[in-house]
Tab-separated table of C-alpha atoms in Angstrom:
chain	number	residue	atom	x	y	z
A	1	UNK	CA	0.000	0.000	0.000
A	2	UNK	CA	2.652	2.541	0.895
A	3	UNK	CA	4.438	1.774	-2.366
A	4	UNK	CA	1.263	2.086	-4.483
A	5	UNK	CA	0.435	5.545	-3.153
A	6	UNK	CA	3.663	7.167	-4.360
A	7	UNK	CA	3.205	5.457	-7.706
A	8	UNK	CA	-0.338	6.903	-8.096
A	9	UNK	CA	0.865	10.350	-7.108
A	10	UNK	CA	3.660	10.153	-9.601
A	11	UNK	CA	1.230	8.965	-12.288
A	12	UNK	CA	-1.135	11.881	-11.554
A	13	UNK	CA	1.786	14.275	-11.622
A	14	UNK	CA	2.892	12.979	-14.997
A	15	UNK	CA	-0.676	13.118	-16.467
A	16	UNK	CA	-0.899	15.891	-19.033
A	17	UNK	CA	-4.610	16.556	-18.419
A	18	UNK	CA	-3.898	17.472	-14.811
A	19	UNK	CA	-1.864	20.505	-15.853
A	20	UNK	CA	-3.373	23.952	-15.171
A	21	UNK	CA	-3.723	24.888	-18.848
A	22	UNK	CA	-5.797	21.740	-19.537
A	23	UNK	CA	-7.985	21.775	-16.416
A	24	UNK	CA	-10.659	23.791	-18.237
A	25	UNK	CA	-11.272	20.829	-20.528
A	26	UNK	CA	-12.507	18.720	-17.655
A	27	UNK	CA	-13.894	21.332	-15.219
A	28	UNK	CA	-14.161	25.051	-16.027
A	29	UNK	CA	-12.662	27.358	-13.497
A	30	UNK	CA	-15.125	29.502	-11.506
A	31	UNK	CA	-12.822	32.464	-11.640
A	32	UNK	CA	-12.814	32.418	-15.433
A	33	UNK	CA	-16.597	32.214	-15.561
A	34	UNK	CA	-16.964	35.115	-13.184
A	35	UNK	CA	-14.463	37.213	-15.150
A	36	UNK	CA	-16.257	36.420	-18.416
A	37	UNK	CA	-19.687	37.220	-16.959
A	38	UNK	CA	-18.377	40.465	-15.475
A	39	UNK	CA	-16.829	41.434	-18.815
A	40	UNK	CA	-20.131	40.679	-20.572
A	41	UNK	CA	-22.038	42.765	-18.037
A	42	UNK	CA	-19.606	45.614	-18.437
A	43	UNK	CA	-19.890	45.455	-22.217
A	44	UNK	CA	-23.699	45.360	-21.927
A	45	UNK	CA	-23.690	48.322	-19.575
A	46	UNK	CA	-21.358	50.200	-21.893
A	47	UNK	CA	-23.701	49.508	-24.823
A	48	UNK	CA	-26.691	50.681	-22.819
A	49	UNK	CA	-24.835	53.806	-21.757
A	50	UNK	CA	-23.910	54.438	-25.377
A	51	UNK	CA	-27.519	54.021	-26.408
A	52	UNK	CA	-28.596	56.445	-23.675
A	53	UNK	CA	-25.938	58.943	-24.716
A	54	UNK	CA	-27.072	58.688	-28.336
A	55	UNK	CA	-28.984	61.502	-29.928
A	56	UNK	CA	-32.506	61.640	-28.421
A	57	UNK	CA	-33.913	62.739	-31.791
A	58	UNK	CA	-32.624	59.546	-33.397
A	59	UNK	CA	-34.168	57.418	-30.652
A	60	UNK	CA	-37.448	59.276	-31.020
A	61	UNK	CA	-37.382	58.867	-34.794
A	62	UNK	CA	-36.591	55.157	-34.482
A	63	UNK	CA	-39.562	54.785	-32.180
A	64	UNK	CA	-41.947	56.915	-34.232
A	65	UNK	CA	-41.048	55.912	-37.755
A	66	UNK	CA	-42.978	52.634	-37.759
A	67	UNK	CA	-46.058	54.360	-36.377
A	68	UNK	CA	-45.782	57.227	-38.839
A	69	UNK	CA	-45.376	54.786	-41.699
A	70	UNK	CA	-48.505	52.979	-40.591
A	71	UNK	CA	-50.387	56.276	-40.410
A	72	UNK	CA	-49.303	57.249	-43.905
A	73	UNK	CA	-49.904	53.856	-45.413
A	74	UNK	CA	-53.220	53.248	-43.641
A	75	UNK	CA	-55.076	56.586	-43.389
A	76	UNK	CA	-58.704	56.718	-42.349
A	77	UNK	CA	-61.493	56.804	-44.911
A	78	UNK	CA	-62.606	60.241	-43.699
A	79	UNK	CA	-59.085	61.585	-44.141
A	80	UNK	CA	-58.852	60.207	-47.675
A	81	UNK	CA	-62.266	61.625	-48.631
A	82	UNK	CA	-61.542	65.045	-47.100
A	83	UNK	CA	-58.115	65.365	-48.715
A	84	UNK	CA	-59.496	64.226	-52.088
A	85	UNK	CA	-62.323	66.778	-52.003
A	86	UNK	CA	-59.915	69.480	-50.905
A	87	UNK	CA	-57.559	68.686	-53.775
A	88	UNK	CA	-60.430	68.716	-56.294
A	89	UNK	CA	-61.659	72.037	-54.879
A	90	UNK	CA	-58.225	73.660	-55.189
A	91	UNK	CA	-57.641	72.274	-58.693
A	92	UNK	CA	-61.038	73.379	-60.028
A	93	UNK	CA	-60.772	76.801	-58.362
A	94	UNK	CA	-57.395	77.404	-60.014
A	95	UNK	CA	-58.776	76.327	-63.380
A	96	UNK	CA	-61.745	78.695	-63.017
A	97	UNK	CA	-59.540	81.606	-61.954
A	98	UNK	CA	-59.412	82.881	-65.518
A	99	UNK	CA	-59.235	86.526	-64.409
A	100	UNK	CA	-56.792	86.128	-61.552
A	101	UNK	CA	-54.243	88.395	-63.256
A	102	UNK	CA	-53.728	90.380	-66.428
A	103	UNK	CA	-51.738	87.499	-67.869
A	104	UNK	CA	-54.605	85.017	-67.386
A	105	UNK	CA	-56.685	83.712	-70.279
A	106	UNK	CA	-59.502	86.192	-69.536
A	107	UNK	CA	-57.251	88.886	-68.100
A	108	UNK	CA	-58.828	91.598	-70.235
A	109	UNK	CA	-62.195	91.078	-68.535
A	110	UNK	CA	-60.791	91.456	-65.032
A	111	UNK	CA	-62.033	95.056	-64.656
A	112	UNK	CA	-65.583	94.093	-65.615
A	113	UNK	CA	-65.556	91.115	-63.213
A	114	UNK	CA	-64.298	93.375	-60.414
A	115	UNK	CA	-67.105	95.820	-61.153
A	116	UNK	CA	-69.613	92.992	-60.916
A	117	UNK	CA	-68.146	92.043	-57.548
A	118	UNK	CA	-68.526	95.611	-56.242
A	119	UNK	CA	-72.295	95.327	-56.736
A	120	UNK	CA	-72.276	92.729	-53.968
A	121	UNK	CA	-69.995	94.588	-51.583
A	122	UNK	CA	-71.230	95.586	-48.149
A	123	UNK	CA	-70.165	99.261	-48.096
A	124	UNK	CA	-72.250	100.376	-51.137
A	125	UNK	CA	-75.274	98.475	-49.823
A	126	UNK	CA	-75.035	99.969	-46.319
A	127	UNK	CA	-74.584	103.474	-47.753
A	128	UNK	CA	-77.518	103.020	-50.148
A	129	UNK	CA	-79.757	101.662	-47.379
A	130	UNK	CA	-78.981	104.658	-45.143
A	131	UNK	CA	-79.740	107.106	-47.956
A	132	UNK	CA	-83.054	105.376	-48.722
A	133	UNK	CA	-83.908	105.301	-45.009
A	134	UNK	CA	-83.393	109.050	-44.709
A	135	UNK	CA	-85.567	109.729	-47.757
A	136	UNK	CA	-88.295	107.209	-46.858
A	137	UNK	CA	-91.559	108.680	-45.565
A	138	UNK	CA	-93.672	105.564	-45.015
A	139	UNK	CA	-93.701	103.370	-41.954
A	140	UNK	CA	-93.638	100.158	-43.990
A	141	UNK	CA	-90.660	101.337	-46.030
A	142	UNK	CA	-88.748	102.386	-42.915
A	143	UNK	CA	-89.458	99.035	-41.271
A	144	UNK	CA	-88.094	97.087	-44.254
A	145	UNK	CA	-85.043	99.340	-44.594
A	146	UNK	CA	-84.174	99.144	-40.878
A	147	UNK	CA	-84.308	95.367	-40.941
A	148	UNK	CA	-82.273	95.361	-44.151
A	149	UNK	CA	-79.637	97.505	-42.425
A	150	UNK	CA	-79.635	95.063	-39.511
A	151	UNK	CA	-79.172	92.144	-41.913
A	152	UNK	CA	-76.220	93.859	-43.627
A	153	UNK	CA	-74.494	94.609	-40.330
A	154	UNK	CA	-75.032	91.054	-39.100
A	155	UNK	CA	-73.623	89.702	-42.360
A	156	UNK	CA	-70.416	91.712	-41.982
A	157	UNK	CA	-69.906	90.662	-38.355
A	158	UNK	CA	-70.699	86.969	-38.884
A	159	UNK	CA	-68.559	86.602	-42.010
A	160	UNK	CA	-65.642	88.482	-40.428
A	161	UNK	CA	-65.805	86.243	-37.349
A	162	UNK	CA	-65.920	83.038	-39.403
A	163	UNK	CA	-63.034	84.175	-41.585
A	164	UNK	CA	-60.919	84.960	-38.532
A	165	UNK	CA	-61.591	81.460	-37.204
A	166	UNK	CA	-60.912	79.626	-40.480
A	167	UNK	CA	-58.081	81.855	-41.823
A	168	UNK	CA	-58.167	80.114	-45.178
A	169	UNK	CA	-56.210	81.658	-48.012
A	170	UNK	CA	-57.509	81.934	-51.546
A	171	UNK	CA	-56.293	79.823	-54.478
A	172	UNK	CA	-54.125	82.727	-55.696
A	173	UNK	CA	-51.971	85.136	-53.736
A	174	UNK	CA	-54.141	88.224	-54.311
A	175	UNK	CA	-54.201	91.071	-51.809
A	176	UNK	CA	-57.658	92.271	-50.682
A	177	UNK	CA	-58.846	95.681	-51.822
A	178	UNK	CA	-59.588	98.739	-49.729
A	179	UNK	CA	-63.293	97.955	-49.501
A	180	UNK	CA	-62.464	94.421	-48.394
A	181	UNK	CA	-60.378	95.771	-45.526
A	182	UNK	CA	-63.208	98.084	-44.472
A	183	UNK	CA	-65.613	95.158	-44.159
A	184	UNK	CA	-62.897	92.834	-42.727
A	185	UNK	CA	-63.309	90.507	-45.712
A	186	UNK	CA	-59.627	89.518	-45.882
A	187	UNK	CA	-59.753	85.698	-45.904
A	188	UNK	CA	-61.351	83.216	-48.289
A	189	UNK	CA	-63.745	81.110	-46.180
A	190	UNK	CA	-66.621	81.876	-46.342
A	191	UNK	CA	-66.996	84.253	-49.292
A	192	UNK	CA	-68.451	87.496	-47.974
A	193	UNK	CA	-69.862	88.603	-51.327
A	194	UNK	CA	-71.603	85.258	-51.803
A	195	UNK	CA	-73.229	85.335	-48.368
A	196	UNK	CA	-74.324	88.941	-48.847
A	197	UNK	CA	-75.918	88.512	-52.266
A	198	UNK	CA	-77.644	85.311	-51.137
A	199	UNK	CA	-79.085	87.109	-48.119
A	200	UNK	CA	-80.097	90.164	-50.163
A	201	UNK	CA	-81.747	88.185	-52.956
A	202	UNK	CA	-83.746	86.121	-50.473
A	203	UNK	CA	-84.681	89.268	-48.536
A	204	UNK	CA	-85.946	91.076	-51.636
A	205	UNK	CA	-87.818	88.032	-52.913
A	206	UNK	CA	-89.686	87.816	-49.610
A	207	UNK	CA	-90.396	91.475	-48.862
A	208	UNK	CA	-90.709	93.131	-52.280
A	209	UNK	CA	-93.339	92.569	-54.900
A	210	UNK	CA	-91.389	91.790	-58.059
A	211	UNK	CA	-92.352	90.465	-61.457
A	212	UNK	CA	-91.129	87.031	-62.475
A	213	UNK	CA	-88.432	88.358	-64.873
A	214	UNK	CA	-87.045	90.554	-62.103
A	215	UNK	CA	-87.053	87.626	-59.668
A	216	UNK	CA	-85.096	85.526	-62.168
A	217	UNK	CA	-82.633	88.366	-62.784
A	218	UNK	CA	-82.179	88.772	-59.027
A	219	UNK	CA	-81.228	85.103	-58.633
A	220	UNK	CA	-78.895	85.235	-61.652
A	221	UNK	CA	-77.248	88.361	-60.247
A	222	UNK	CA	-76.533	86.588	-56.958
A	223	UNK	CA	-75.032	83.591	-58.760
A	224	UNK	CA	-72.877	85.743	-61.037
A	225	UNK	CA	-71.543	87.857	-58.182
A	226	UNK	CA	-70.717	84.767	-56.153
A	227	UNK	CA	-68.810	82.960	-58.881
A	228	UNK	CA	-67.096	86.140	-60.080
A	229	UNK	CA	-65.057	85.861	-56.876
A	230	UNK	CA	-63.764	82.510	-58.106
A	231	UNK	CA	-62.930	83.943	-61.512
A	232	UNK	CA	-60.720	86.681	-60.078
A	233	UNK	CA	-58.967	84.134	-57.842
A	234	UNK	CA	-60.107	85.465	-54.451
A	235	UNK	CA	-62.131	82.424	-53.335
A	236	UNK	CA	-62.435	78.682	-53.842
A	237	UNK	CA	-65.617	77.086	-55.112
A	238	UNK	CA	-66.421	75.732	-51.651
A	239	UNK	CA	-65.959	79.223	-50.201
A	240	UNK	CA	-68.657	80.567	-52.504
A	241	UNK	CA	-71.022	77.643	-51.916
A	242	UNK	CA	-70.612	77.940	-48.163
A	243	UNK	CA	-71.192	81.689	-48.508
A	244	UNK	CA	-74.547	81.011	-50.165
A	245	UNK	CA	-75.487	78.703	-47.291
A	246	UNK	CA	-74.467	81.206	-44.635
A	247	UNK	CA	-76.335	83.952	-46.456
A	248	UNK	CA	-79.557	81.942	-46.338
A	249	UNK	CA	-79.018	81.202	-42.641
A	250	UNK	CA	-78.500	84.908	-41.984
A	251	UNK	CA	-81.787	85.675	-43.716
A	252	UNK	CA	-83.548	83.153	-41.477
A	253	UNK	CA	-81.928	84.766	-38.439
A	254	UNK	CA	-83.156	88.229	-39.464
A	255	UNK	CA	-86.647	86.830	-39.949
A	256	UNK	CA	-86.575	85.450	-36.406
A	257	UNK	CA	-85.468	88.754	-34.850
A	258	UNK	CA	-87.504	90.947	-37.188
A	259	UNK	CA	-87.970	94.423	-35.711
A	260	UNK	CA	-91.502	95.739	-35.629
A	261	UNK	CA	-92.544	99.166	-36.930
A	262	UNK	CA	-92.659	100.659	-33.408
A	263	UNK	CA	-89.135	99.446	-32.679
A	264	UNK	CA	-87.885	100.870	-35.951
A	265	UNK	CA	-89.526	104.245	-35.236
A	266	UNK	CA	-87.944	104.332	-31.802
A	267	UNK	CA	-84.498	103.619	-33.244
A	268	UNK	CA	-84.981	106.244	-35.974
A	269	UNK	CA	-86.021	108.851	-33.410
A	270	UNK	CA	-82.922	108.107	-31.311
A	271	UNK	CA	-80.727	108.334	-34.388
């Protein structure tokens, strides 16, 4: 026994696999594993720190790009319909702006179209109504004229307020005129001329006794004035159509708050 033990020790000493450089083949060293795991953790922490120190805009873009792509590739049906109608409106309005400048196809008729638009402006109508009110001597005439003056003032205030809220520009870069600044008609939506002529034509058809040819001419005048604003490039087609709608609603509002003859006489006496 004592002789066998030294022999086994010598055999183990001479075994190549028992050397330190080959011990990892049989049993990995714990120190090596810990050093490797610590190095991996340090490299992972360094990568995370590098990602944190990266540009925040790039991280935000990397997070938002997939969502933005989905939004662009899969828009809602309402968005598609609205954008399509808006594009058609802009395209058709630009095509119909034949008098937008002197170089346009109908540039020579621009002065006549502007003159037609002045017939639907608020300042001439308010001035004419005041002159007729001063010269009127009948109670019925004064009642109609006072309510007409109220309708004109309401039209200017309502259209100016809606235009300030919408702030929509016209199809062409055309500066408003002096009369437009006086009535605060500086934006495109809704068309102030269209709302005014729609309200006036409906007012006259209801409160004046007119022959059928005159009634037809009154409606044609309102339509021509409204669409003349598209021809000179100041408004889109939808601006004019919405102006007609708002003009009719303003007429209904004036009918609801119609001032009686006594009220009109009281206001005239104060004035």
